[in-house]
Coordinates of C-alpha atoms in Angstrom, one line a residue:
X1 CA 0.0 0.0 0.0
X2 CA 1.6 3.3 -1.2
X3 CA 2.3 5.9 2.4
X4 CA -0.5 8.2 0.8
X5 CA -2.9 5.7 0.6
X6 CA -2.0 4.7 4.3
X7 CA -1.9 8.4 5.8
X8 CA -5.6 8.9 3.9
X9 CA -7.0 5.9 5.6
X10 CA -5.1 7.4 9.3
X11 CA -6.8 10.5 8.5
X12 CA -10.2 9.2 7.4
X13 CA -10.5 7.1 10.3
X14 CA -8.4 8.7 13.2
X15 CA -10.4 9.4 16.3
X16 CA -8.0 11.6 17.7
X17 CA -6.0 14.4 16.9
X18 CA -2.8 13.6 15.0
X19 CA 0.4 15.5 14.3
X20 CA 2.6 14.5 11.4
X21 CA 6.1 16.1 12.4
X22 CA 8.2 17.5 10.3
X23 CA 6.3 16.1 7.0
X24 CA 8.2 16.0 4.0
X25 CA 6.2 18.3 1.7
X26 CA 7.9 20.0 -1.7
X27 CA 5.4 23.0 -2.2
X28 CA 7.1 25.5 -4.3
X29 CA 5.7 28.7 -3.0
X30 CA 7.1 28.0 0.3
X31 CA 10.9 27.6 -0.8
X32 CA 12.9 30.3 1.4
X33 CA 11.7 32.8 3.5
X34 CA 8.4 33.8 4.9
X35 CA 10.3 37.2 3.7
X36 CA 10.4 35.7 0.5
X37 CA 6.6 34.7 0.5
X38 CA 5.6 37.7 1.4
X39 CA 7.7 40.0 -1.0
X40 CA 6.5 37.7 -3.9
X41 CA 3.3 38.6 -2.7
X42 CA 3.8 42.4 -2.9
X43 CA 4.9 42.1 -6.4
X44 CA 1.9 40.3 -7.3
X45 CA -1.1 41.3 -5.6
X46 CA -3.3 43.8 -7.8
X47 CA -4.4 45.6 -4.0
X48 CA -3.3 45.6 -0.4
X49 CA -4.2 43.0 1.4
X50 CA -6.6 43.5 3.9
X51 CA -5.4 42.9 7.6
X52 CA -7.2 42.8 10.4
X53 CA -6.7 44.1 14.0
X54 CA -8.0 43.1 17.6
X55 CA -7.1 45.0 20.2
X56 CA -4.9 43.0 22.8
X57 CA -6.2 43.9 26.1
X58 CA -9.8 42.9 24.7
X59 CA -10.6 40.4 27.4
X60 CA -14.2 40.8 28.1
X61 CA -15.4 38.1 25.6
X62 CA -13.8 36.1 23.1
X63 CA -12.1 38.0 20.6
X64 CA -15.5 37.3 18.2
X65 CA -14.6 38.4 14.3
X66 CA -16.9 41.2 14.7
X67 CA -15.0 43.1 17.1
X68 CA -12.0 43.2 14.9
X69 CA -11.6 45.8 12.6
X70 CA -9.9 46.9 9.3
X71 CA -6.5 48.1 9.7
X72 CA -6.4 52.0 9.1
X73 CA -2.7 51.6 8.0
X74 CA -2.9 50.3 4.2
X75 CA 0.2 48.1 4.9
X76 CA 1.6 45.1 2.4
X77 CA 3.2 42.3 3.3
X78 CA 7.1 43.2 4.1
X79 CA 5.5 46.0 6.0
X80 CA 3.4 44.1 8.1
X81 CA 6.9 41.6 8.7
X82 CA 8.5 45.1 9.4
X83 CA 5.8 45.9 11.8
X84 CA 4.4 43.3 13.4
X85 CA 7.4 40.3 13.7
X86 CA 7.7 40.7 17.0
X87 CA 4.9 41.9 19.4
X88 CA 6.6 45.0 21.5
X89 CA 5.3 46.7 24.5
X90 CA 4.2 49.8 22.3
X91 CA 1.9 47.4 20.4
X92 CA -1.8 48.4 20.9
X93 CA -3.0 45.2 18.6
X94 CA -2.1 42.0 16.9
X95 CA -3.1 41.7 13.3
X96 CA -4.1 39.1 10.8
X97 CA -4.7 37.7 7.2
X98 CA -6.4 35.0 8.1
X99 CA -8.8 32.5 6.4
X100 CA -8.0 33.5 2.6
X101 CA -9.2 31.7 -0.3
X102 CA -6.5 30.1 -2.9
X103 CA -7.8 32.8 -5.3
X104 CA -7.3 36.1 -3.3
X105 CA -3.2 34.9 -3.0
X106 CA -0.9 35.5 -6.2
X107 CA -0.2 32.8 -7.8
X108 CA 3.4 32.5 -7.4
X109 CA 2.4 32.6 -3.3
X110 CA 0.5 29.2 -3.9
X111 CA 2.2 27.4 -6.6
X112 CA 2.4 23.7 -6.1
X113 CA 0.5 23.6 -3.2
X114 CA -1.3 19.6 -3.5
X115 CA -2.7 17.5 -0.8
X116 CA -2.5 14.3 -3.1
X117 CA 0.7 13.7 -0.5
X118 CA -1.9 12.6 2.0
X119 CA -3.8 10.9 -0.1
X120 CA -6.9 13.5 -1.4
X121 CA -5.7 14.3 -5.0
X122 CA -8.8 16.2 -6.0
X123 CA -8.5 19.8 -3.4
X124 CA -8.4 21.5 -6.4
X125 CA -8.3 25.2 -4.7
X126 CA -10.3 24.3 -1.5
X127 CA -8.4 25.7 0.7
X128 CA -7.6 28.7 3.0
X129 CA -4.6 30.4 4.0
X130 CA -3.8 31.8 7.5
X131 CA -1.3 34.9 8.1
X132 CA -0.8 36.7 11.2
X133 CA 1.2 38.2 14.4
X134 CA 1.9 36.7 17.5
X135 CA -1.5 36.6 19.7
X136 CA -3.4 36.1 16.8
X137 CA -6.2 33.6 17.4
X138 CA -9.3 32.0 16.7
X139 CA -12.1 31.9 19.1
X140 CA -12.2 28.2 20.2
X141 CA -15.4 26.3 18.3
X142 CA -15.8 23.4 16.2
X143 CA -16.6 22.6 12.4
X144 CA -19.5 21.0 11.9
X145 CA -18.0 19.7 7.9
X146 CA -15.4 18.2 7.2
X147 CA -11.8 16.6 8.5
X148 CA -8.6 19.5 9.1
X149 CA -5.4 19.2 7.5
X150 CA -3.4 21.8 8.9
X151 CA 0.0 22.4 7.4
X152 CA 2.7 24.7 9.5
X153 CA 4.8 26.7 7.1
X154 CA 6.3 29.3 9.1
X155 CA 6.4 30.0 12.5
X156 CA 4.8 28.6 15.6
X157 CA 0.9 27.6 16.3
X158 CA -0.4 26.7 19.6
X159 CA -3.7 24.2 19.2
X160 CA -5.5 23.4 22.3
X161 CA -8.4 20.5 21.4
X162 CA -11.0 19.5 22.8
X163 CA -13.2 15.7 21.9
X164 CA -16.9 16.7 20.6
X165 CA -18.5 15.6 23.9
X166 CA -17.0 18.0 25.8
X167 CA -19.5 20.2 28.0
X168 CA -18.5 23.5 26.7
X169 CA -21.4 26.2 26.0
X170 CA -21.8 26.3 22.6
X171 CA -23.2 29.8 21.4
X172 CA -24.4 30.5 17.3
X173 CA -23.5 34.0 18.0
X174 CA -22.0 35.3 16.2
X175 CA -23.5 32.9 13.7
X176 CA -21.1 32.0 11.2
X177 CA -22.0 29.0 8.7
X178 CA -20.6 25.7 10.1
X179 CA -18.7 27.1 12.9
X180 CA -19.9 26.3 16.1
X181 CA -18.4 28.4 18.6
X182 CA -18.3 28.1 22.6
X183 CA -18.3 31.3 25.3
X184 CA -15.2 29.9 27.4
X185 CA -12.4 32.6 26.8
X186 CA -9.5 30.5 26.2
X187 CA -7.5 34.0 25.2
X188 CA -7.8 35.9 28.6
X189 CA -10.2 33.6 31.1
X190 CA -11.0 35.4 34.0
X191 CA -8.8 34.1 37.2
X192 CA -12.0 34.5 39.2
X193 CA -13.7 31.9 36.8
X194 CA -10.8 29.5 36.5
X195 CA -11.9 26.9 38.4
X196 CA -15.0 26.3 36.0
X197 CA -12.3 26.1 33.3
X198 CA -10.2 23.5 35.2
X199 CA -12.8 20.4 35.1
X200 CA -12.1 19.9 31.8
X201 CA -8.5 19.2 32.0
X202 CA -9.5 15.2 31.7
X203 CA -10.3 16.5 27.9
X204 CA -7.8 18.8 26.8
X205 CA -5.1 17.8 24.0
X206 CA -2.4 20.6 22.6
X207 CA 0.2 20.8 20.5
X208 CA 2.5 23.5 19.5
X209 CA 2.9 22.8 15.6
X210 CA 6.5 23.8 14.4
X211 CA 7.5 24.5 10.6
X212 CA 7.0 21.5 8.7
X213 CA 4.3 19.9 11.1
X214 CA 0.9 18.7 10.1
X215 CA -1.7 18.4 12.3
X216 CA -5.1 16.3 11.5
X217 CA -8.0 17.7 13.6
X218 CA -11.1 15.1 13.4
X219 CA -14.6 16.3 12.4
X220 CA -16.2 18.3 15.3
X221 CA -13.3 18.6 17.7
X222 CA -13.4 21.7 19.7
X223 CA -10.1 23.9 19.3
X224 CA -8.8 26.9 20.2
X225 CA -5.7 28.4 18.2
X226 CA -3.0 31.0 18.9
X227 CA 0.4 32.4 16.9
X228 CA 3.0 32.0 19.3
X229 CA 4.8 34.0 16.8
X230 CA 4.5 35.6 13.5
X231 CA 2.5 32.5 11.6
X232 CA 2.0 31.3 8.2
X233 CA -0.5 28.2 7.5
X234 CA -2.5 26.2 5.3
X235 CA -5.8 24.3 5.8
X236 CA -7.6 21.8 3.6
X237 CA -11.2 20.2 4.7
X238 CA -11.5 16.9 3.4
X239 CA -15.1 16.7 2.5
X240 CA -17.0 13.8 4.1
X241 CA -19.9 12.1 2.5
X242 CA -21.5 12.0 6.8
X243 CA -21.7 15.8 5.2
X244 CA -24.9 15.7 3.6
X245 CA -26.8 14.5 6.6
X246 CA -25.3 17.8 8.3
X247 CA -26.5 20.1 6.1
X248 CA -30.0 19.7 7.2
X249 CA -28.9 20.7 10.9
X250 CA -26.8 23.4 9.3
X251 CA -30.4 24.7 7.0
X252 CA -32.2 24.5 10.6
X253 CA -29.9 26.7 12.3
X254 CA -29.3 29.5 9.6
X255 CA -33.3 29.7 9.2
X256 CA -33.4 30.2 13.1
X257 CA -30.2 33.3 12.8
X258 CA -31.9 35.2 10.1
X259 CA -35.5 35.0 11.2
X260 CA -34.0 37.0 14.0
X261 CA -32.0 39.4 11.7
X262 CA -34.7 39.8 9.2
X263 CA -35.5 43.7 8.8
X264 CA -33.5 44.6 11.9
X265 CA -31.1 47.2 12.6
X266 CA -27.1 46.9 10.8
X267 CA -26.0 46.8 14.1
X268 CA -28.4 44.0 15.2
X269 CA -27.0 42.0 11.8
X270 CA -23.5 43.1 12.5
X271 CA -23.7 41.6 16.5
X272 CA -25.4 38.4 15.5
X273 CA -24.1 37.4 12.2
X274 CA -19.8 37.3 11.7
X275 CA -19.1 40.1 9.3
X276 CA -18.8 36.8 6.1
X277 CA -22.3 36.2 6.9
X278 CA -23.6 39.4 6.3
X279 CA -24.3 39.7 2.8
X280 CA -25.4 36.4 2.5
X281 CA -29.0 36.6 4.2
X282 CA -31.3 35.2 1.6
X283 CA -34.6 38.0 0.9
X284 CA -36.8 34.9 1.9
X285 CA -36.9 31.6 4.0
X286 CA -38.3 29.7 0.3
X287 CA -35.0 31.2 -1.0
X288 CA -32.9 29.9 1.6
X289 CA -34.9 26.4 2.0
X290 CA -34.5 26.5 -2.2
X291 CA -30.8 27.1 -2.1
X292 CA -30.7 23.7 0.2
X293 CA -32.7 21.3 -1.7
X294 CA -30.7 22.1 -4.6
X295 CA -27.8 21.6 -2.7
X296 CA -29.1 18.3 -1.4
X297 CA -30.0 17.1 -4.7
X298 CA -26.9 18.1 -6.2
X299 CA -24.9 15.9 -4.2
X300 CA -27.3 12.9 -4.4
X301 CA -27.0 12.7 -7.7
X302 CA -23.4 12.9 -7.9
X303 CA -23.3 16.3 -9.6
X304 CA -21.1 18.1 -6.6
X305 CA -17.8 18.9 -8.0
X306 CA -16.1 17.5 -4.7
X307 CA -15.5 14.0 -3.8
X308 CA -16.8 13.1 -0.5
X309 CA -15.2 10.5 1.6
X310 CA -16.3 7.5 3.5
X311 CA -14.8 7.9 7.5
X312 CA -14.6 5.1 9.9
X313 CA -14.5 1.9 7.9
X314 CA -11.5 0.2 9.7
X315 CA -11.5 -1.5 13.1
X316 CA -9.1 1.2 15.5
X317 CA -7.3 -2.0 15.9
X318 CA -6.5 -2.2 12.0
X319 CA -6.0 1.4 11.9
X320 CA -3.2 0.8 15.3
X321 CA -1.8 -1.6 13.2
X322 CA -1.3 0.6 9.7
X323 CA -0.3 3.4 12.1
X324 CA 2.3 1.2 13.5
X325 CA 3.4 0.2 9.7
X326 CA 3.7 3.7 8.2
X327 CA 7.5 4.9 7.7
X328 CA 6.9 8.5 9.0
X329 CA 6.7 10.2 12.3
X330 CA 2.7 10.1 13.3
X331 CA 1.9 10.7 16.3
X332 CA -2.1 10.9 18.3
X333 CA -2.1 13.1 20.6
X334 CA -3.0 12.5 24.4
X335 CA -5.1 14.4 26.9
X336 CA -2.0 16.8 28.2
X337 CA -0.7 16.4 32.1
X338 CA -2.9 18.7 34.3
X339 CA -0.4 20.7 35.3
X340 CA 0.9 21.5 32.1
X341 CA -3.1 22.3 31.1
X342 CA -3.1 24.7 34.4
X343 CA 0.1 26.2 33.4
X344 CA -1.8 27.5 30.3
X345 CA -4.7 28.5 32.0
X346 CA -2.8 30.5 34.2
X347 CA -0.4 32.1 31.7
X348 CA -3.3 33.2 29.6
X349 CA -5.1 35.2 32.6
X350 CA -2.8 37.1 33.0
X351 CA -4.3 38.9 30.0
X352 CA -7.4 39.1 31.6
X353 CA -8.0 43.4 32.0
X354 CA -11.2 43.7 34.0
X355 CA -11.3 47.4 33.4
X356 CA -9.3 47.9 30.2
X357 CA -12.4 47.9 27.4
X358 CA -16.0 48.6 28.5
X359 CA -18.6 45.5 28.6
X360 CA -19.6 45.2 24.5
X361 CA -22.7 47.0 23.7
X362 CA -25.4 44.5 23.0
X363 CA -28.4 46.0 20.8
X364 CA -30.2 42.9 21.8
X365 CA -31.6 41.9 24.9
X366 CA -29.9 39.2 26.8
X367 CA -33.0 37.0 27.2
X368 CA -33.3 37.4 23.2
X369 CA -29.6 36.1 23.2
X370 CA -30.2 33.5 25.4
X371 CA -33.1 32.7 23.2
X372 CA -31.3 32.3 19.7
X373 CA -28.3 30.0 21.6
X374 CA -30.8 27.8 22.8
X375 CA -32.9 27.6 20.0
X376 CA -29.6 26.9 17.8
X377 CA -28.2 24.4 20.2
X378 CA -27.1 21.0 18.4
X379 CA -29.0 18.6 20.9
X380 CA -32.3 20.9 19.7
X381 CA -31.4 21.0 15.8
X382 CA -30.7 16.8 16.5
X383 CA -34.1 17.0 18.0
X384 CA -35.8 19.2 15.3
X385 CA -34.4 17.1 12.4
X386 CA -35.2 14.1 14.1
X387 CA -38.9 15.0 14.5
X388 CA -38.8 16.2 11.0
X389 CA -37.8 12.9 9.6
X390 CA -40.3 10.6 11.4
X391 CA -43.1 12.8 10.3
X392 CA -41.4 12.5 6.2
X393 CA -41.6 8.9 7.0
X394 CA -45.1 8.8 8.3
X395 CA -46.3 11.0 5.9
X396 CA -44.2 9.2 2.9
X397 CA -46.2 5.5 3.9
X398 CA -49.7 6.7 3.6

């Protein structure tokens, strides 16, 4: 069996997290330098690219996408390396290019990028592209599509994962399709509310990926992810045929968001939706439930343009065994040492500034909040298109 063939049945079927270290990968656009990458870029690009900013004593909340804001400086690339390399005391922010299509990056900046090396040939361009300073993160939530390849190119990325049952509070707001975020601060948790972060220790992987690493993140794993320095990395979702059952739950829950957004205020939209969502609510639910059955049928009948891949059809003892037989260095994670996962815990509140930003303004009510988060729960959206298919079947057999 050829080691791609191997790694693509590790990845289909792993049930943990795995990291591939130091994975021999020959992309072109990555030769030298992130210097290099970037000053390619420069001479390339047709426009700036556009960074983003969060402010770094923002501790109040997650550090949500909507809080984040265009950067007033129109910098490029080597002036963002210039600027933001190193994090000083005088920085205010940090700063990020962060989930970028294949087709917003020059060419020369993505040349020979394939993930036919772990055995998923047909990617074509489906994937993203994630620049930024130290600091900069992603809000910890899950993917509800999909298995993560995550490929380290430059610098260093701290992942802290967490297995799909964990009890963390899941929240749709802001709603952002297929991410499912939770409201435990993983950036800057309050020391007063440690404790209710500490429980959940028994659950908590992490990895610090290094140039070269890959790391494999299983469909619906919690994570939470931070630069630890200036960062440059690619992601591909494989696309799972387990897929097409979600999309129902995923129809449910953006019919429930923009019920509520529906001829309400910008700032309303621009509190509950992330800022990619918002000029994509449809005029009418029959357009939105329109846009999914053609969806639906489109994949049925085999006219999606992406293969979708079958996941758990080995025994985890066959897959120890192939893991066991494959001539690279991969490696599942484990749940990290407590200590270790209280080291971080503590490190990070120390960011925690009680006073330093004022409570976020909240045009909606909190009981209306509350309201949408239940409402968008996955247990109810389970329940809802559980409900809904007994009554197809029912009314299907008379």
């Amino acid at each position: 069996m050829e080691v791609n063939s191997k790694l693509r049945d590790l990845i289909l079927n792993t049930h943990v997290p795995l990291v591939l270290d130091q994975f021999p990968l020959k992309w072109a656009c990555f030769e030298g330098s992130l210097h290099d990458w970037c000053k390619r870029f420069d001479q390339e690009a047709t426009c700036l690219p556009a960074f983003e900013l969060m402010d770094l004593a923002d501790s109040s909340t997650p550090q949500w996408e909507r809080k984040r804001t265009k950067s007033c400086q129109q910098l490029n690339m080597e002036q963002f390396l210039r600027k933001y390399d190193v994090l000083k005391e005088e920085h205010t922010h940090w700063t990020a290019y962060q989930y970028k299509k294949a087709d917003e990056v020059p060419l020369s900046c993505r040349s020979g990028i394939d993930f036919s090396s772990f055995g998923f040939p047909d990617n074509g361009n489906d994937y993203r592209f994630w620049l930024g300073s130290e600091q900069a993160n992603t809000p910890c939530h899950y993917d509800t599509f999909g298995v993560n390849i995550v490929v380290q190119v430059h610098g260093c990325k701290s992942w802290l994962l967490f297995p799909p049952e964990t009890p963390l509070q899941s929240t749709r707001i802001p709603y952002e399709e297929t991410s499912v975020y939770c409201l435990e601060n993983f950036y800057a948790p309050d020391p007063a509310k440690i404790q209710s972060y500490e429980h959940l220790s028994r659950q908590a992987y992490h990895c610090n990926l290094q140039p070269g690493d890959v790391l494999i993140v299983p469909r619906n794993w919690w994570h939470y992810v931070e630069a630890k320095s200036t960062s440059l990395s690619v992601n591909y979702w494989v696309p799972l045929k387990v897929d097409v059952d979600l999309m129902l739950d995923e129809f449910l829950v953006m019919h429930i968001v923009e019920s509520f957004v529906r001829g309400e205020s910008n700032q309303v939209k621009q509190y509950l939706l992330n800022p990619n969502q918002l000029d994509n609510v449809s005029t009418k639910p029959s357009d939105l439930f329109a846009q999914f059955e053609q969806a639906v049928q489109n994949l049925e009948s085999g006219q999606s343009t992406r293969q979708l891949y079958d996941t758990d059809y080995i025994s985890q003892a066959d897959w120890k065994t192939l893991l066991n037989s494959i001539n690279l260095s991969v490696r599942p994670l484990e749940v990290m040492p407590h200590e270790e996962y209280k080291l971080l815990l503590n490190a990070n509140s120390k960011r925690f500034r009680a006073t330093a930003n004022p409570p976020e303004t909240t045009p909606i009510s909190s009981t209306c909040e509350l309201l949408v988060s239940s409402m968008c729960d996955p247990r109810v959206i389970a329940e809802m298109k559980r409900e809904f298919f007994r009554r197809l079947g029912k009314s299907n057999s008379l």
